[in-house]
Short mmCIF file of C-alpha atoms and ligand atoms in Angstrom, two decimals:
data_model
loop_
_atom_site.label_atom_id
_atom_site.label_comp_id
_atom_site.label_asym_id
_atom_site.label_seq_id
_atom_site.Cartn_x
_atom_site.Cartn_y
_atom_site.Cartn_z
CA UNK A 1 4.49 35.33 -13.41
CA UNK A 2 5.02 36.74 -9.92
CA UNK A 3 5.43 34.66 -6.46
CA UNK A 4 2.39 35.84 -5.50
CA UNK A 5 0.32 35.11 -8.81
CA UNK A 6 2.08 31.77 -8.28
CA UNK A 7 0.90 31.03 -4.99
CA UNK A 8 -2.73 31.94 -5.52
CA UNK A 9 -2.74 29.69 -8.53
CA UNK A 10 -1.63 26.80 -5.85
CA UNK A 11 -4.06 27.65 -3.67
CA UNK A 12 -6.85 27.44 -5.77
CA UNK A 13 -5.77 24.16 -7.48
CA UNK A 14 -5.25 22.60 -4.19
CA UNK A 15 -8.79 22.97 -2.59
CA UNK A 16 -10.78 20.25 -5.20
CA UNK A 17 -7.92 17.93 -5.20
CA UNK A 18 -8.29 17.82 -1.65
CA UNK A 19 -12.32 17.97 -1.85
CA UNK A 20 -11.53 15.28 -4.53
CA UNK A 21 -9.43 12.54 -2.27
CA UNK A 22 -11.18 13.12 1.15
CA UNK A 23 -14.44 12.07 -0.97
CA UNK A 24 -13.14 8.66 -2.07
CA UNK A 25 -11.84 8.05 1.34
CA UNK A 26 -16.17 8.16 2.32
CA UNK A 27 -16.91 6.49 -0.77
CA UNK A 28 -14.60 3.27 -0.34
CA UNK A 29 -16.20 2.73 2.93
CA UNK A 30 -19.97 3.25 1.80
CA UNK A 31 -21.06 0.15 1.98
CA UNK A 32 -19.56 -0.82 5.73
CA UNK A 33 -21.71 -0.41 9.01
CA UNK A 34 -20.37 1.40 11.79
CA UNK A 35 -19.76 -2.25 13.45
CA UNK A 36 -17.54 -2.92 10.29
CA UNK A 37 -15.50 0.05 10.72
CA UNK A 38 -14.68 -0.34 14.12
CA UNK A 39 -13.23 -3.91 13.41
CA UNK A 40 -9.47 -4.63 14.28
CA UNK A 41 -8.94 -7.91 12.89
CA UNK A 42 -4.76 -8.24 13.93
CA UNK A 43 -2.61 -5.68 15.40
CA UNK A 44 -1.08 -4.65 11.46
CA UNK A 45 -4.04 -3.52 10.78
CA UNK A 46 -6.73 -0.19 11.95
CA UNK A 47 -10.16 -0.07 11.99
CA UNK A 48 -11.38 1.91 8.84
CA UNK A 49 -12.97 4.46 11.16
CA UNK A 50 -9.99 4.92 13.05
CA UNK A 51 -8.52 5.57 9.45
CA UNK A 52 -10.95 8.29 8.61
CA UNK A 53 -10.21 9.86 11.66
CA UNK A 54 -6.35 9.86 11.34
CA UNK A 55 -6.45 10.97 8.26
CA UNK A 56 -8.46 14.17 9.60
CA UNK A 57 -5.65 14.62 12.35
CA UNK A 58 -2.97 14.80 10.08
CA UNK A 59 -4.10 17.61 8.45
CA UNK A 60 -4.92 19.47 11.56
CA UNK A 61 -1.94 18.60 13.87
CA UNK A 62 0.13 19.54 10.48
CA UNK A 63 -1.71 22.20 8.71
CA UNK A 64 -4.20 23.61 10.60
CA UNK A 65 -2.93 24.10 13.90
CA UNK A 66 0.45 25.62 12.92
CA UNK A 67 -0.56 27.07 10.03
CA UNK A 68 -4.17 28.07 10.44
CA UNK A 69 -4.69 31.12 12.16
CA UNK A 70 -7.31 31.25 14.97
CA UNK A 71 -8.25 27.48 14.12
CA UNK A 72 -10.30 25.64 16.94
CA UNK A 73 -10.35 21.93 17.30
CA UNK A 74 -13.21 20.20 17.24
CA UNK A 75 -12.10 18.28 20.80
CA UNK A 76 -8.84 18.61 21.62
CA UNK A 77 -8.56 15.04 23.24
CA UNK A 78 -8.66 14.14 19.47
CA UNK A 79 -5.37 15.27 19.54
CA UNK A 80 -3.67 12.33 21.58
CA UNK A 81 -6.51 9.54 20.34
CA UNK A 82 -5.58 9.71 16.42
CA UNK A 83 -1.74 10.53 16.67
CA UNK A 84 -0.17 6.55 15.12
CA UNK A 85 3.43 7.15 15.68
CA UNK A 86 5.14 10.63 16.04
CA UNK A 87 6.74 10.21 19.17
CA UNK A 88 7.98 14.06 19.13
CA UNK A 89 4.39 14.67 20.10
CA UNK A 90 4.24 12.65 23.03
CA UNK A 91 2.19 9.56 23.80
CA UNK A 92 -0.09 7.91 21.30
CA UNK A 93 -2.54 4.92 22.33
CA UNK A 94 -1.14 1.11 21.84
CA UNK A 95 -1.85 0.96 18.26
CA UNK A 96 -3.25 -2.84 18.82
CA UNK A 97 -5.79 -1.54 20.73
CA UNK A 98 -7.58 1.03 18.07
CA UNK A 99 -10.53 -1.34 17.71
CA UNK A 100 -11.08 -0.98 21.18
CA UNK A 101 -11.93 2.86 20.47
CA UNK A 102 -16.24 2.61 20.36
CA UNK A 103 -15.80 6.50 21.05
CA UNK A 104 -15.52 8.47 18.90
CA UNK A 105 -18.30 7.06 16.90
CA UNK A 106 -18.80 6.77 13.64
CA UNK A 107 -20.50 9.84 13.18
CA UNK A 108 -18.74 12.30 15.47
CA UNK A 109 -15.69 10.39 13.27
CA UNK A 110 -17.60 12.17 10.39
CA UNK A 111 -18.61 15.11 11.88
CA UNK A 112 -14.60 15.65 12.69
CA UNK A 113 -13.76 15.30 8.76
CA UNK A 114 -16.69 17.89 8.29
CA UNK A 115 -15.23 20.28 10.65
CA UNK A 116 -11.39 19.86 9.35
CA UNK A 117 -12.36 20.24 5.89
CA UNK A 118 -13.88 23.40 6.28
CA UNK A 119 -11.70 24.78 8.03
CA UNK A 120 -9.21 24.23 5.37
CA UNK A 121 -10.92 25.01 2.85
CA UNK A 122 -11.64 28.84 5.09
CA UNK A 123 -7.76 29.19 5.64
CA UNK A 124 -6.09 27.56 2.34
CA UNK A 125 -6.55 30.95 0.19
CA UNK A 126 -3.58 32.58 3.30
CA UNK A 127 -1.31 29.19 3.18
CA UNK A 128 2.20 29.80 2.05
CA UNK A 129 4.64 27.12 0.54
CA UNK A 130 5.51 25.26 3.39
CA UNK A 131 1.51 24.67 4.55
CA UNK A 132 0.46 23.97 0.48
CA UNK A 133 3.55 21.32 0.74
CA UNK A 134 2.36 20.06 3.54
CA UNK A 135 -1.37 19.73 2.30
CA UNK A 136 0.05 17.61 -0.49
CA UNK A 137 1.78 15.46 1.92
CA UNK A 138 -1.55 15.09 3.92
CA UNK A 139 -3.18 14.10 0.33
CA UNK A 140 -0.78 11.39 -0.33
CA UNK A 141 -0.90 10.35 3.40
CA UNK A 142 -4.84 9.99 3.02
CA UNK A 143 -4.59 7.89 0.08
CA UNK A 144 -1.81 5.18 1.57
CA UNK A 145 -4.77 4.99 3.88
CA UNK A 146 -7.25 4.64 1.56
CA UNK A 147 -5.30 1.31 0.12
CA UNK A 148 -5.03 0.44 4.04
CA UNK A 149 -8.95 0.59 4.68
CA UNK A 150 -9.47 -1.66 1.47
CA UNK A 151 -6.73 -3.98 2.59
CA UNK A 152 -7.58 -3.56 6.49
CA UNK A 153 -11.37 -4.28 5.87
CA UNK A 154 -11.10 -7.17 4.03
CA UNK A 155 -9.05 -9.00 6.61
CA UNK A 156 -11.71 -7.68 8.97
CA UNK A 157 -14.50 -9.32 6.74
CA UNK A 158 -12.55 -12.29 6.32
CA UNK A 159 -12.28 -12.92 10.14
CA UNK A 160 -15.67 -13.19 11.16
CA UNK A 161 -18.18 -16.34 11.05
CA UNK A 162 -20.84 -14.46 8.95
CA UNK A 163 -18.37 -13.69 5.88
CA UNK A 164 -20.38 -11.36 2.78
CA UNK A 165 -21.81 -12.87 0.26
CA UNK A 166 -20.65 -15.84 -1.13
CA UNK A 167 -19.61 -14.46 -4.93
CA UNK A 168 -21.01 -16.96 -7.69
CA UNK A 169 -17.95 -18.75 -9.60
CA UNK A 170 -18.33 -17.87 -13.30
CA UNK A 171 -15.06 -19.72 -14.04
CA UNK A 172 -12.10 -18.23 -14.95
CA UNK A 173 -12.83 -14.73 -16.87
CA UNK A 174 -9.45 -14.59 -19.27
CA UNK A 175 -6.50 -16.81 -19.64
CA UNK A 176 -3.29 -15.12 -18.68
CA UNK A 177 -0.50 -13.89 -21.81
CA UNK A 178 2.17 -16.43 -22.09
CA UNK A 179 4.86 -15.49 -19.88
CA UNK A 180 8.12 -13.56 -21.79
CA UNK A 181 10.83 -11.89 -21.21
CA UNK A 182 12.13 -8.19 -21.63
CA UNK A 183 15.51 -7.53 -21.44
CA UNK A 184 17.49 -4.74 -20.20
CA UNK A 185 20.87 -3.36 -20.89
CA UNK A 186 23.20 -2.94 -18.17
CA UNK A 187 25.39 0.27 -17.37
CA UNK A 188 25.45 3.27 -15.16
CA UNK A 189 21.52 4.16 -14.70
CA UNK A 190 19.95 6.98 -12.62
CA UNK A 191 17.34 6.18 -9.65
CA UNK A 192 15.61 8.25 -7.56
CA UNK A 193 13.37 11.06 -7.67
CA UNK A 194 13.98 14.56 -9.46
CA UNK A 195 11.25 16.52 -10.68
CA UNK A 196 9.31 19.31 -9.03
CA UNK A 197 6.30 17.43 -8.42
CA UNK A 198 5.91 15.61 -5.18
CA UNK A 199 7.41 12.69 -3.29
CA UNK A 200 8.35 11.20 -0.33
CA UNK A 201 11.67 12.23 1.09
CA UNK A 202 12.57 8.48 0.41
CA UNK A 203 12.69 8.75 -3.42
CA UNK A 204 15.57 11.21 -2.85
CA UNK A 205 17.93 11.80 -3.39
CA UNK A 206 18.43 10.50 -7.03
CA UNK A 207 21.68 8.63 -7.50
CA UNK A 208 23.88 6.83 -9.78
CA UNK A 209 23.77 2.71 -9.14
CA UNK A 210 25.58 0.16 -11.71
CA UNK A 211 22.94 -2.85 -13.20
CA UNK A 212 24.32 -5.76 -14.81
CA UNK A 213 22.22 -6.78 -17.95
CA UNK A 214 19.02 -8.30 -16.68
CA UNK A 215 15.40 -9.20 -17.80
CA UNK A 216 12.56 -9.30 -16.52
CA UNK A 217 9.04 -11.52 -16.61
CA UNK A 218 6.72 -9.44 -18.99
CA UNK A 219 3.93 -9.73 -16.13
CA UNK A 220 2.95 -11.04 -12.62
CA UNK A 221 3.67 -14.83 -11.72
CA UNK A 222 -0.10 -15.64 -12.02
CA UNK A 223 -2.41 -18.56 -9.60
CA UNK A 224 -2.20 -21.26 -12.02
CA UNK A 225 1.64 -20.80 -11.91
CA UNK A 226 1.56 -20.60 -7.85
CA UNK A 227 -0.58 -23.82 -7.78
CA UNK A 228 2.16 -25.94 -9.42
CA UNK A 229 4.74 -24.58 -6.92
CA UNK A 230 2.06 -25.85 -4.13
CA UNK A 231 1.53 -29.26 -5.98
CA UNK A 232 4.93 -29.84 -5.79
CA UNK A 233 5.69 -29.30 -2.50
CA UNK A 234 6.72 -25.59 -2.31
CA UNK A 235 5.82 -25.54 1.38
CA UNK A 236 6.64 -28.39 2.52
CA UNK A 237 10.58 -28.68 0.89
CA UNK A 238 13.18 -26.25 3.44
CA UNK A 239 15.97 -25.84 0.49
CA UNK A 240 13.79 -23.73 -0.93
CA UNK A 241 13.29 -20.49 2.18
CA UNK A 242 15.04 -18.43 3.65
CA UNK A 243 15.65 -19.80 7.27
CA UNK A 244 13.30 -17.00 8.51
CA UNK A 245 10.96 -17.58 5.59
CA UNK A 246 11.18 -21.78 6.77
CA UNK A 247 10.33 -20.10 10.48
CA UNK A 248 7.38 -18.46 9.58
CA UNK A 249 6.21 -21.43 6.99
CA UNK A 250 6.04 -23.74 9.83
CA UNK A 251 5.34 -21.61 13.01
CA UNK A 252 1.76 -19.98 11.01
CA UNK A 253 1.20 -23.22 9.02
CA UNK A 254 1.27 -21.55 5.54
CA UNK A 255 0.26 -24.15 3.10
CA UNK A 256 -0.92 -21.56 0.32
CA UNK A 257 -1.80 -17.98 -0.28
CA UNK A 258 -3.55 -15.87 2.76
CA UNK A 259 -7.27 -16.11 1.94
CA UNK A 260 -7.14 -19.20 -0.31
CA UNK A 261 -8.99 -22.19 1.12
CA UNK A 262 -9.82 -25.86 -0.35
CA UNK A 263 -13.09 -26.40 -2.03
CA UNK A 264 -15.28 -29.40 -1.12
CA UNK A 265 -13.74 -30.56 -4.47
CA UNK A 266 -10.07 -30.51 -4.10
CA UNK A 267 -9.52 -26.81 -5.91
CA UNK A 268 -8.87 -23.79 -4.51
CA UNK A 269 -11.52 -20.92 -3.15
CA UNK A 270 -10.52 -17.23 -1.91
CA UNK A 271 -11.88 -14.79 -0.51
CA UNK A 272 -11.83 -11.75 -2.72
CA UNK A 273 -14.37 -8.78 -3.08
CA UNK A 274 -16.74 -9.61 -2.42
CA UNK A 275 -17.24 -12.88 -0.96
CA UNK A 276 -15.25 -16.45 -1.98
CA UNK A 277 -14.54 -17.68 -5.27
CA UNK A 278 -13.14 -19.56 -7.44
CA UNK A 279 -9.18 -18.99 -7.85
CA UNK A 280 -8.93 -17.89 -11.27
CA UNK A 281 -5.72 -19.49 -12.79
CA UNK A 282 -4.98 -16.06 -15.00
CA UNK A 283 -5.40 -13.68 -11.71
CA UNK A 284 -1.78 -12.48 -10.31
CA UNK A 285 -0.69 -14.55 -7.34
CA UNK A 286 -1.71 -12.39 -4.58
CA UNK A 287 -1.14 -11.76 -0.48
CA UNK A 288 1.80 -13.65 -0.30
CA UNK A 289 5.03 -12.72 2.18
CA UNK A 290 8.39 -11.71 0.98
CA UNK A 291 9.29 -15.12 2.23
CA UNK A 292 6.50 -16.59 -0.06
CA UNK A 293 7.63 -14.63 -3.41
CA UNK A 294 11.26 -15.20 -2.97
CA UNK A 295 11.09 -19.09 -2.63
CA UNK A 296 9.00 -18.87 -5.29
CA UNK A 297 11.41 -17.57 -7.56
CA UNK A 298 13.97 -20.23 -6.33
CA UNK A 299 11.83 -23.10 -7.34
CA UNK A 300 11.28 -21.59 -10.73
CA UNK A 301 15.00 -21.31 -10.99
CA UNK A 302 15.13 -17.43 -11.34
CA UNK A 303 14.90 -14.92 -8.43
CA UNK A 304 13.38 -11.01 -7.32
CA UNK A 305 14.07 -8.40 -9.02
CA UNK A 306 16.25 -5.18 -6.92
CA UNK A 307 13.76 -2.11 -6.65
CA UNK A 308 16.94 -0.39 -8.87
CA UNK A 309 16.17 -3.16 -11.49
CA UNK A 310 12.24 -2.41 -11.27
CA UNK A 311 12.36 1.56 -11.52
CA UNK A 312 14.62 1.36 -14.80
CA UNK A 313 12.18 -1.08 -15.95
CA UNK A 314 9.08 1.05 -15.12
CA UNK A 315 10.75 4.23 -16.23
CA UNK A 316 10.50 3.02 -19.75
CA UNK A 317 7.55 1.50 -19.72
CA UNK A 318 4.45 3.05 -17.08
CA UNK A 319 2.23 0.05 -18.40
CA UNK A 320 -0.75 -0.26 -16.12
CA UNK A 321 -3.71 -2.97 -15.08
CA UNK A 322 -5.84 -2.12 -12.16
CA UNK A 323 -6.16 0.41 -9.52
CA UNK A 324 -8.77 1.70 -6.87
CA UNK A 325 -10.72 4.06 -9.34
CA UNK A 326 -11.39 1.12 -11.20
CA UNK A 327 -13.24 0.28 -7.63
CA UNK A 328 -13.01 -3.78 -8.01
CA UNK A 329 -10.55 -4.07 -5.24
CA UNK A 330 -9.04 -7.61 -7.34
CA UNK A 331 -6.12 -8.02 -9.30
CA UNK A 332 -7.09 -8.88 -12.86
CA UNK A 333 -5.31 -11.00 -15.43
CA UNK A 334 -2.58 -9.43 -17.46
CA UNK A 335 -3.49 -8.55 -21.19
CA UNK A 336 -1.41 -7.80 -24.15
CA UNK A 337 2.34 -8.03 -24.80
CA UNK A 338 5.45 -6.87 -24.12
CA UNK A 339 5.94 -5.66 -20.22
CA UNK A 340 2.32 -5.50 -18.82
CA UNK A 341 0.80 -4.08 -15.50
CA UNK A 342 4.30 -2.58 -14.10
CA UNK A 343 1.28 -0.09 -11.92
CA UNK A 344 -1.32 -1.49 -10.10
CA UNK A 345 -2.85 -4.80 -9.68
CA UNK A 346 -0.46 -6.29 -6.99
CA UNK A 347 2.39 -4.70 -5.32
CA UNK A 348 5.67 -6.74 -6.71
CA UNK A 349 8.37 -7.66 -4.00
CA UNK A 350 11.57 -6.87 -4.24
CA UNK A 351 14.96 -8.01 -3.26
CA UNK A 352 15.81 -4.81 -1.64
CA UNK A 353 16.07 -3.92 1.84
CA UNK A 354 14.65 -0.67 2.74
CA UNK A 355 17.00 1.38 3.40
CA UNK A 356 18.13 4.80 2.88
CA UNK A 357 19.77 6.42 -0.16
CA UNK A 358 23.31 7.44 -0.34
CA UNK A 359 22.55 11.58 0.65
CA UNK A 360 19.20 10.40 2.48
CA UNK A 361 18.25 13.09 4.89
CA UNK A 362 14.79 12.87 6.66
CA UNK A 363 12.56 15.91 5.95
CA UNK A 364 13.46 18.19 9.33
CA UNK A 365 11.22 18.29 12.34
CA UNK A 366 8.25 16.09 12.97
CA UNK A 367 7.32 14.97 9.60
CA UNK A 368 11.01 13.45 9.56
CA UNK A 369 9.20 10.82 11.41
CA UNK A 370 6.79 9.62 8.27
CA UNK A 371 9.55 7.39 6.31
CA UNK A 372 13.03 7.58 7.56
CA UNK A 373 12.67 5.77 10.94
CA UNK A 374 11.14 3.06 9.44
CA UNK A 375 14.19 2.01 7.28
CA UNK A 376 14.71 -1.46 9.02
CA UNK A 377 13.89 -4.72 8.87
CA UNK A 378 11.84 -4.20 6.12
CA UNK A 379 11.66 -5.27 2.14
CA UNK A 380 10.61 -3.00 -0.70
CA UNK A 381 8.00 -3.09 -2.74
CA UNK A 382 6.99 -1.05 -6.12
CA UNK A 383 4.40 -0.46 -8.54
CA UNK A 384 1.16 -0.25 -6.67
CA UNK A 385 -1.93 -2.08 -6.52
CA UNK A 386 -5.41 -2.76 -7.39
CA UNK A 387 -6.16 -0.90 -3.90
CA UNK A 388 -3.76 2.06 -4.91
CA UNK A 389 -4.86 5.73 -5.98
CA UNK A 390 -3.58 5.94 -10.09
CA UNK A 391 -2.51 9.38 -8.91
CA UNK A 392 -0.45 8.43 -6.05
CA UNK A 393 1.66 6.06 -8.26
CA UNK A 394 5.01 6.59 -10.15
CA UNK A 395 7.83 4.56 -11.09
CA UNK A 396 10.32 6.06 -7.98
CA UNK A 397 7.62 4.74 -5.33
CA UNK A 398 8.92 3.08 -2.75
CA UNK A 399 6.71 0.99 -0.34
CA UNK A 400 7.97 -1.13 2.69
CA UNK A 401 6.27 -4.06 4.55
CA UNK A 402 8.15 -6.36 6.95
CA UNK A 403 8.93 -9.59 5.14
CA UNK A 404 6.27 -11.89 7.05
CA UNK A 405 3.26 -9.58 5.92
CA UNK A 406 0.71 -10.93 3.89
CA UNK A 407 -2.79 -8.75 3.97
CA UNK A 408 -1.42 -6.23 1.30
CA UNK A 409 -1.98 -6.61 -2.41
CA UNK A 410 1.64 -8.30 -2.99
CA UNK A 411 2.60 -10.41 -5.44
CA UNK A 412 5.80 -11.66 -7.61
CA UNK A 413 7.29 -10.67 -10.32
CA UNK A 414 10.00 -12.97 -11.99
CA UNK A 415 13.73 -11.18 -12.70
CA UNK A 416 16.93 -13.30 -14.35
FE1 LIG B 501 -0.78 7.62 8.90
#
């Protein structure tokens, strides 16, 4: 098959992928008013309109306008409103001030994914390599944000006085599979990414690292299992945190979970989609810090496992629970045996700092600015979540949060 046979070929696969993902980006926000999506609840996190509107920007600022000849914007001021970060392109607005942004409104924000979207879909047929690579990166980009307008919106919802509707407690829906553990051999092992298909330039490059023999918990560390740490004093006893973790503990008052509140009758409610209820023993463990997860695994008397740990685990075994297409937006109980719901449900902390890998170099020009300068101060995390796009998944993944965040899907699992 010729280049040129080739390229048309990735041409006309890309267009419904990226019909396919800018539609689920409208569909996960159906059901919230234009006052919802302008919400900015805390500085981490965007307004979902602002989100639809980024999104749109990437893929002209990245595609369209270098790549797409005779392309007009929509309004160029666009251009300065929806850049987050990329410094190389001058000024961006204070990025704790994007709910303050009641213009654009909702609809020109729509009207601007309208106009972007056909003008891709009028240029993609005379995009080369570099502009299809870049469309894929503009894909992926769109659904991180998609997870970040689940996770974003529910803090939003969570904030105000008139919370949705309060969700009626059938009890717990499934008891969790007894907890065992799956060993590993140790030995020289491969990580990193190698294939043709995409990923981030921080997957790469792959590398040789040296495990010791290790195991690890056959699924998440579930509520019922976080409530005895509570009951017996896990936030209240400083041997077990880190002396940041301690910091944090006593300077934001953590006593439990983010979102978990007491009932009237001494248990524990949370607000999940779509409104409180009921913590349900068998559920993962879920929005808890770094600091949370690893003092966790102290009292329990085993500890985190390292991302390099996690991706040899995953590699031979891609078992998953829950993601966004299954549109419930909750982690659900593990089910089964053996290593269970290594993908989605809740993101699983590691012990690793985020850093680069030996050979790391940052893709060159601006889009060197999407991982690399990020690779401080910062913990990893791997697998995905109930919020995460199955397609946007893969055992090499490697997500970041500082360690004090706690309005992402996250959750534990146990390593010895
Ligand atoms: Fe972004």
């Amino acid at each position: 098959m010729s280049a040129a046979s080739n390229s048309v070929r990735a041409q006309a696969a890309a267009l419904p992928r990226y019909a396919e993902i800018r539609e689920l980006s409208l569909r996960i926000t159906g059901n919230l008013s234009a006052e919802d999506q302008m919400l900015q609840s805390m500085p981490d996190a965007s307004p979902v309109k602002w989100h639809l509107a980024h999104t749109t920007w990437f893929f002209e600022t990245f595609i369209l306008e270098p790549h797409g000849k005779g392309y007009k914007p929509l309004d160029p001021r666009y251009k300065f409103a929806f850049n987050s970060y990329y410094k190389q392109l001058g000024a961006h607005p204070y990025r704790g001030a994007r709910g303050l942004m009641s213009r654009p409104s909702l609809e020109e924000v729509r009207a601007y994914r309208t106009h972007v979207d056909s003008a891709m879909s009028d240029h993609v047929e005379r995009f080369g390599r570099e502009a299809l690579a870049l469309m894929e990166l503009g894909l992926n980009h769109e659904q991180q944000h998609q997870e970040l307008i689940l996770t974003d919106s529910k803090h939003a919802l969570w904030s105000g006085p008139l919370r949705p509707e309060t969700a009626k407690s059938t009890g717990p829906k499934a008891t969790a599979p007894r907890l065992s553990w799956i060993e590993f051999e140790g030995g020289i092992r491969s990580v990193g990414h190698q294939t043709e298909a995409f990923c981030f330039d921080n997957e790469c490059p792959r590398h040789d690292v040296l495990l010791r023999p290790f195991a690890l918990a056959s699924r998440a560390v579930t509520n019922g299992e976080y409530m005895h740490f509570i009951a017996d004093g896990g936030y209240r006893r400083p041997e077990l945190w880190l002396s940041e973790g301690w910091d944090a503990v006593s300077n934001q008052r953590w006593g439990a979970p983010l979102y978990w509140e007491r009932s009237e009758d001494g248990g524990w409610v949370e607000f999940a989609n779509p409104g409180m209820k009921a913590v349900d023993p068998a559920e993962p463990v879920c929005h808890i810090s770094f600091y949370e997860a690893d003092a966790y695994a102290r009292w329990s008397g085993h500890r985190l496992p390292t991302e390099q740990e996690w991706e040899v685990a995953a590699t031979q075994n891609l078992s998953r629970g829950t993601m966004l297409e299954d549109f419930v937006y909750h982690p659900q109980a593990g089910k089964g045996d053996g290593l269970q719901q290594m993908f989605g449900d809740v993101w699983e902390w590691t012990s690793s700092p985020y850093v680069a890998y030996p050979g790391f170099v940052p893709a060159p020009g601006l889009i060197g600015e999407y991982n690399g300068k990020f690779m401080c101060n910062q913990m990893v995390l791997r697998g995905g979540s109930c919020a995460t796009p199955a397609s946007h998944i893969r055992p090499t993944y490697r997500n970041f949060f500082p360690p004090h965040i706690r309005w992402q899907f996250s959750g534990i699992r146990l390593a010895k």
